Each structure stands twice: as C-alpha cells, then as structure tokens.
Amino acid sequence: MVTSVFLYYVISFLLSFYCVKSADTQYMKTSIRNYFSNTRHHEPEYKDYKYAAKEYIYGEFFRYGLRTEYHTFQETSVSSTDYFQSVIGIARGTNFGTANDRIIGLGAHYDTVKETKGVDDNGAGVAAMLEVVRQLTDRNRNGVKRKNTIIFVAFDLEEYGSCRGTFDCKLPNVPLAGSRHFLKEWLPVWLSINYGNAIPPEMHGVIILDTMMEYNTSARSQMIPPQILPAFQTAFPDAYASIASDNFRGDFLNLIYRKPTNDAYLAAEFLTSWKKLGKAKYEIESLPLNLIKFSEKSSDEQNVLINFMRSDHGNFWESDLNVQGLPAIWLTDSANFRGDMIKCYHHECDNLQVMLTDENINFLGKTADAIVTTMHKLSEPSGSGIKDDSSHNSISAGGIFGIIIAVIVLQIPLIVACIMWRRNKSNNEQKRSNEFENPSYGNNQ
C-alpha cells in the first residue's frame, strides 16, 4: 500500500512537469456567452453591450497582471464626435527598454457590424486571446521570467473606418481603423518613451486572430472563390492539393503570412507548435503569400489578394515603422468561405446556437494552446516555474513512460523486502498460534 501511494505521487509529480496543459474551454465558453454573444457596435442601441465587452477585456488583462491601458482615438470617417477605444495589456520582459527586446504581440478585434451577434467574428478571437493571457501569466506566477516583452491588443473598430482620401492611405478598400491608429499613434509614442534611441531593430511580430472557430467536417464545406481559384492553385499548390484530397472539408486552420519577410519565421514557429500538440483531426494549412507590401502590387494583383488583407495584420504589413512592414501572421477559419459562416458571416446567425459547439470550441482550444507554446518560446523564458519549451519538448511520451518504468524498477527491492517481511511475520504469527492451541508442558514423573 505504501509503495503504491509513493508511486502514485512520483508519477503525478513527473506528469505535472512534462504534460502539456490544455486550454480551459469552459473559460472560453463563459467569456463568449457572457460578453461576446451580442452586437458590439458603436451606434447607441448597441453601446452598452460593447462597453461591457471592452471593460471585461480590460478587467481580465488587469486581473492576470498585465500593465493595462486604453488607446483612445477618433475615426472621422465613422463619426466626427465619438471616441473609440482599443484595450492594451503589456507583460514586460527583462529586456524591456533595450534594443535586445524582441517584442511579440497578439491581437484580436472585439467590435462587430450591427447585423451580427459576432460569436465567431470575433468573439472567438478575443476569447482565445484571453485564454493565452491566462496560461502565460499562470506560468509567470510559477516563477517563469521572460526576456522579451509581450503586448496584447483588443482592437476596436476593425469592422469600420477608411483611410481613403488621406495622404498616406495604404489600404483604402479595407476598414481596420483601430489597428491603423494603434500603429500610427500609440506604438511609435510608446516605443519612443520606453526605448528612446534603443528601439529594437527587430521584433518577433504579431499574431492576429480573426474569425477562427468554425470547424466543419462536411464534404465541400470549404469554398475557394471561383474568381481566384487558378491563382490560388498556382500560389499554394500544396495547400490546394491537401484541401482537394480531403474533399474540401473545412476542418483546418488557415495560417496566412508573407513568405519573403520575417513573417515566415513566426509562421514556422507556430506551425511547429501546432504539430507538436497532436489532435491530428484539427488540421492546418499554410498559405505563404509572395509579397512584401500589398500597396506596391498592381491593381490586378490586388484584386486577387484582397481577401488575404481583410484583418488587422494588413496594417502591420503596410506599416512604415520598417521597410518591410512589421512581421504578422493571420489565423482564421476563412470566414465567409466555410460552412455555416458562408451564410452567417456578418449576419445574425453568427450566434451561440450555431457557432458555440463542442467541436468548434475544442478546435479553438488547440489554436490557443499552439499560440501559448509559440509565444512562450519566443519570449525566451527562464526560471523555476513550468518548464520552458526547450526542456519541455526534449522529453517525449516515450521518455515519460521510461521514467515511470525506471521508478517502478527502483521500487522492486522494496516490494520484495516488504513481501519477505510480511511472509516471515505471517509464519511467526502462525507458529505462535500453534503453540497457543497445542501447549507443550513438561512431563511430571
């Protein structure tokens, strides 16, 4: 009994160090149900729910120990009087304020168009971001120190706004106002104040989450727009062959990035993290674009590529803060090109009843876990808390069982000794019992 208990605790101890923690899908479900299941729009009738969603994000960032603030901005193409607010949370690394700080970011917009409930677009993205915050800060509380700073942003007004008519407009045909203002107003000032002349020459970049929860195993549930089909086949032959061989099932995450830039490094890290998690039924397809700046492409090329520019990563790609823009990848389920979202994108049926299924939330959970692994590694962790990825990944499942077997083998002498002791004890007790039942007295003559 003692040995069994000892062995149980040894195995539990080992598994606590080496097993991957899975996303808290209940936390994500609760976040979506309570704060991201109704319209989050700037018109008066929707403002209260949008305000509650914004305050919830701020509160969760603050609760998990991030340096939390609002970025307040105006977008005159939407309103000449209203102000809008993105929510920013910062986890400073030990390299903060120095040129060695390779910043990594995670972003998702929380606003919606007024015709939708916005569960997949983009309650799912915000819920996944909050889960990543929860997991990473949990490791911090267990003693992990990070060299590189992490920035989390919940963007307002992704669905609205236009820079058309301004002198430096790069993406006139997409809205994305919140991230545009973030890159022009907040980020340069923040870098100048905190880094001065030591602004990092390189950043790991940002992961953008937008419309990413639809998981559909029905044949032909994944659509590729006919007008770009030949270009898609040419640009992504491997991805097209994979999707076609699976009868166009929408059972994968899209990983979109620019191949000739540092996006490719960030994408490779995420892809590695995804594959190491297993759960093979949740697949992934890489879509590397052969471009640096969308705005430098011809109008014909832009017409083909425009669907790959439909979220906040586009503003990072076009940023003037670096000659190649800033590294960014976009994770998406492809929005109105898949399953239920073909009819529900920007419509009322992007709601709890249609979108918040167990399969969808588990798909979202794998994405969140892969982001955690990626950002944890790129932040260059050290410390006595949960093992960093370099050591964590060096021990496979086979290695774990090898350790368990070794522990069992080491217990064999103790087990044998225990058995021998019990046998001797039993023999002695039996002998005493026999003597009591058949006492031997001396012969009296």
Tab-separated table of N, CA, C and O in Angstrom, residues 9-59:
chain	number	residue	atom	x	y	z
A	9	TYR	N	2.311	9.314	-6.288
A	9	TYR	CA	2.763	10.694	-6.151
A	9	TYR	C	3.971	10.982	-7.041
A	9	TYR	O	4.104	12.088	-7.585
A	10	VAL	N	4.851	10.003	-7.199
A	10	VAL	CA	6.000	10.189	-8.083
A	10	VAL	C	5.541	10.420	-9.515
A	10	VAL	O	5.985	11.336	-10.206
A	11	ILE	N	4.597	9.578	-9.983
A	11	ILE	CA	4.094	9.705	-11.354
A	11	ILE	C	3.369	11.032	-11.529
A	11	ILE	O	3.554	11.722	-12.522
A	12	SER	N	2.559	11.411	-10.558
A	12	SER	CA	1.834	12.684	-10.644
A	12	SER	C	2.805	13.853	-10.712
A	12	SER	O	2.607	14.811	-11.467
A	13	PHE	N	3.882	13.767	-9.921
A	13	PHE	CA	4.896	14.823	-9.924
A	13	PHE	C	5.542	14.959	-11.291
A	13	PHE	O	5.690	16.056	-11.832
A	14	LEU	N	5.914	13.809	-11.867
A	14	LEU	CA	6.560	13.836	-13.181
A	14	LEU	C	5.623	14.376	-14.248
A	14	LEU	O	6.020	15.201	-15.075
A	15	LEU	N	4.388	13.932	-14.242
A	15	LEU	CA	3.441	14.380	-15.262
A	15	LEU	C	3.134	15.858	-15.128
A	15	LEU	O	2.887	16.535	-16.111
A	16	SER	N	3.171	16.389	-13.899
A	16	SER	CA	2.900	17.808	-13.714
A	16	SER	C	3.948	18.674	-14.383
A	16	SER	O	3.689	19.802	-14.768
A	17	PHE	N	5.159	18.141	-14.552
A	17	PHE	CA	6.214	18.887	-15.212
A	17	PHE	C	6.178	18.732	-16.721
A	17	PHE	O	6.476	19.660	-17.453
A	18	TYR	N	5.835	17.555	-17.208
A	18	TYR	CA	6.069	17.262	-18.608
A	18	TYR	C	4.820	17.153	-19.477
A	18	TYR	O	4.915	17.070	-20.685
A	19	CYS	N	3.640	17.115	-18.897
A	19	CYS	CA	2.438	17.039	-19.717
A	19	CYS	C	1.987	18.436	-20.136
A	19	CYS	O	2.061	19.374	-19.362
A	20	VAL	N	1.492	18.571	-21.374
A	20	VAL	CA	1.019	19.842	-21.891
A	20	VAL	C	-0.309	20.183	-21.237
A	20	VAL	O	-1.208	19.362	-21.181
A	21	LYS	N	-0.436	21.412	-20.759
A	21	LYS	CA	-1.713	21.857	-20.232
A	21	LYS	C	-2.620	22.228	-21.394
A	21	LYS	O	-2.211	22.908	-22.317
A	22	SER	N	-3.854	21.805	-21.350
A	22	SER	CA	-4.795	22.115	-22.405
A	22	SER	C	-5.560	23.377	-22.064
A	22	SER	O	-5.672	23.781	-20.904
A	23	ALA	N	-6.098	23.999	-23.113
A	23	ALA	CA	-6.871	25.220	-22.922
A	23	ALA	C	-8.082	24.965	-22.028
A	23	ALA	O	-8.680	23.889	-22.047
A	24	ASP	N	-8.447	25.968	-21.263
A	24	ASP	CA	-9.640	25.914	-20.432
A	24	ASP	C	-10.829	26.300	-21.310
A	24	ASP	O	-11.188	27.488	-21.417
A	25	THR	N	-11.423	25.314	-21.949
A	25	THR	CA	-12.518	25.599	-22.875
A	25	THR	C	-13.740	26.155	-22.144
A	25	THR	O	-14.522	26.904	-22.737
A	26	GLN	N	-13.898	25.802	-20.875
A	26	GLN	CA	-15.027	26.346	-20.122
A	26	GLN	C	-14.864	27.844	-19.924
A	26	GLN	O	-15.837	28.606	-20.002
A	27	TYR	N	-13.641	28.292	-19.674
A	27	TYR	CA	-13.364	29.725	-19.538
A	27	TYR	C	-13.677	30.449	-20.843
A	27	TYR	O	-14.297	31.525	-20.844
A	28	MET	N	-13.269	29.863	-21.967
A	28	MET	CA	-13.540	30.482	-23.258
A	28	MET	C	-15.042	30.521	-23.544
A	28	MET	O	-15.568	31.521	-24.029
A	29	LYS	N	-15.740	29.425	-23.239
A	29	LYS	CA	-17.191	29.395	-23.438
A	29	LYS	C	-17.875	30.482	-22.611
A	29	LYS	O	-18.769	31.189	-23.100
A	30	THR	N	-17.479	30.594	-21.360
A	30	THR	CA	-18.097	31.575	-20.472
A	30	THR	C	-17.844	32.993	-20.971
A	30	THR	O	-18.754	33.843	-20.952
A	31	SER	N	-16.638	33.253	-21.413
A	31	SER	CA	-16.316	34.584	-21.953
A	31	SER	C	-17.205	34.908	-23.140
A	31	SER	O	-17.769	36.007	-23.234
A	32	ILE	N	-17.331	33.955	-24.059
A	32	ILE	CA	-18.145	34.185	-25.256
A	32	ILE	C	-19.607	34.382	-24.892
A	32	ILE	O	-20.265	35.323	-25.360
A	33	ARG	N	-20.130	33.490	-24.058
A	33	ARG	CA	-21.556	33.575	-23.690
A	33	ARG	C	-21.893	34.908	-23.016
A	33	ARG	O	-22.914	35.535	-23.318
A	34	ASN	N	-21.050	35.336	-22.105
A	34	ASN	CA	-21.381	36.489	-21.268
A	34	ASN	C	-21.038	37.838	-21.894
A	34	ASN	O	-21.690	38.841	-21.584
A	35	TYR	N	-20.015	37.862	-22.768
A	35	TYR	CA	-19.534	39.163	-23.239
A	35	TYR	C	-19.362	39.285	-24.754
A	35	TYR	O	-19.186	40.403	-25.252
A	36	PHE	N	-19.419	38.171	-25.477
A	36	PHE	CA	-19.166	38.242	-26.921
A	36	PHE	C	-20.212	37.467	-27.719
A	36	PHE	O	-19.904	36.832	-28.716
A	37	SER	N	-21.448	37.552	-27.267
A	37	SER	CA	-22.534	36.829	-27.938
A	37	SER	C	-23.640	37.765	-28.420
A	37	SER	O	-24.703	37.312	-28.840
A	38	ASN	N	-23.370	39.070	-28.376
A	38	ASN	CA	-24.341	40.030	-28.875
A	38	ASN	C	-23.601	41.152	-29.600
A	38	ASN	O	-22.372	41.265	-29.506
A	39	THR	N	-24.343	41.974	-30.292
A	39	THR	CA	-23.766	43.002	-31.164
A	39	THR	C	-22.918	43.995	-30.371
A	39	THR	O	-23.367	44.546	-29.355
A	40	ARG	N	-21.718	44.250	-30.852
A	40	ARG	CA	-20.784	45.182	-30.219
A	40	ARG	C	-20.451	46.289	-31.226
A	40	ARG	O	-19.401	46.307	-31.857
A	41	HIS	N	-21.405	47.180	-31.370
A	41	HIS	CA	-21.362	48.210	-32.395
A	41	HIS	C	-21.416	49.579	-31.727
A	41	HIS	O	-21.844	49.708	-30.576
A	42	HIS	N	-20.995	50.615	-32.466
A	42	HIS	CA	-20.873	51.943	-31.876
A	42	HIS	C	-22.166	52.767	-31.900
A	42	HIS	O	-22.205	53.847	-31.313
A	43	GLU	N	-23.216	52.275	-32.563
A	43	GLU	CA	-24.475	53.016	-32.522
A	43	GLU	C	-25.106	52.898	-31.136
A	43	GLU	O	-24.904	51.901	-30.426
A	44	PRO	N	-25.885	53.914	-30.726
A	44	PRO	CA	-26.375	53.995	-29.333
A	44	PRO	C	-27.056	52.741	-28.804
A	44	PRO	O	-26.841	52.368	-27.647
A	45	GLU	N	-27.857	52.065	-29.614
A	45	GLU	CA	-28.601	50.922	-29.095
A	45	GLU	C	-27.721	49.716	-28.765
A	45	GLU	O	-28.146	48.799	-28.070
A	46	TYR	N	-26.496	49.725	-29.259
A	46	TYR	CA	-25.593	48.600	-29.010
A	46	TYR	C	-24.438	48.958	-28.070
A	46	TYR	O	-23.635	48.099	-27.711
A	47	LYS	N	-24.341	50.219	-27.671
A	47	LYS	CA	-23.154	50.701	-26.964
A	47	LYS	C	-22.966	50.044	-25.600
A	47	LYS	O	-21.832	49.804	-25.166
A	48	ASP	N	-24.055	49.764	-24.886
A	48	ASP	CA	-23.929	49.201	-23.540
A	48	ASP	C	-23.253	47.837	-23.575
A	48	ASP	O	-22.372	47.547	-22.748
A	49	TYR	N	-23.660	46.988	-24.510
A	49	TYR	CA	-23.052	45.656	-24.584
A	49	TYR	C	-21.603	45.751	-25.044
A	49	TYR	O	-20.734	45.044	-24.525
A	50	LYS	N	-21.343	46.643	-25.976
A	50	LYS	CA	-19.958	46.827	-26.432
A	50	LYS	C	-19.087	47.347	-25.292
A	50	LYS	O	-17.949	46.894	-25.109
A	51	TYR	N	-19.622	48.274	-24.508
A	51	TYR	CA	-18.881	48.803	-23.369
A	51	TYR	C	-18.572	47.699	-22.363
A	51	TYR	O	-17.452	47.609	-21.843
A	52	ALA	N	-19.555	46.831	-22.092
A	52	ALA	CA	-19.345	45.728	-21.151
A	52	ALA	C	-18.255	44.780	-21.654
A	52	ALA	O	-17.429	44.298	-20.862
A	53	ALA	N	-18.243	44.511	-22.950
A	53	ALA	CA	-17.205	43.644	-23.524
A	53	ALA	C	-15.830	44.265	-23.359
A	53	ALA	O	-14.858	43.597	-22.965
A	54	LYS	N	-15.737	45.556	-23.641
A	54	LYS	CA	-14.457	46.268	-23.506
A	54	LYS	C	-13.960	46.254	-22.066
A	54	LYS	O	-12.778	45.984	-21.799
A	55	GLU	N	-14.865	46.526	-21.129
A	55	GLU	CA	-14.477	46.545	-19.717
A	55	GLU	C	-14.077	45.148	-19.223
A	55	GLU	O	-13.193	45.016	-18.370
A	56	TYR	N	-14.724	44.130	-19.741
A	56	TYR	CA	-14.360	42.758	-19.374
A	56	TYR	C	-12.937	42.450	-19.824
A	56	TYR	O	-12.146	41.877	-19.050
A	57	ILE	N	-12.597	42.830	-21.040
A	57	ILE	CA	-11.231	42.601	-21.528
A	57	ILE	C	-10.224	43.330	-20.651
A	57	ILE	O	-9.213	42.753	-20.230
A	58	TYR	N	-10.505	44.600	-20.365
A	58	TYR	CA	-9.615	45.380	-19.501
A	58	TYR	C	-9.462	44.691	-18.143
A	58	TYR	O	-8.340	44.544	-17.625
A	59	GLY	N	-10.585	44.267	-17.579
A	59	GLY	CA	-10.547	43.630	-16.262
A	59	GLY	C	-9.763	42.335	-16.251
A	59	GLY	O	-9.031	42.054	-15.288
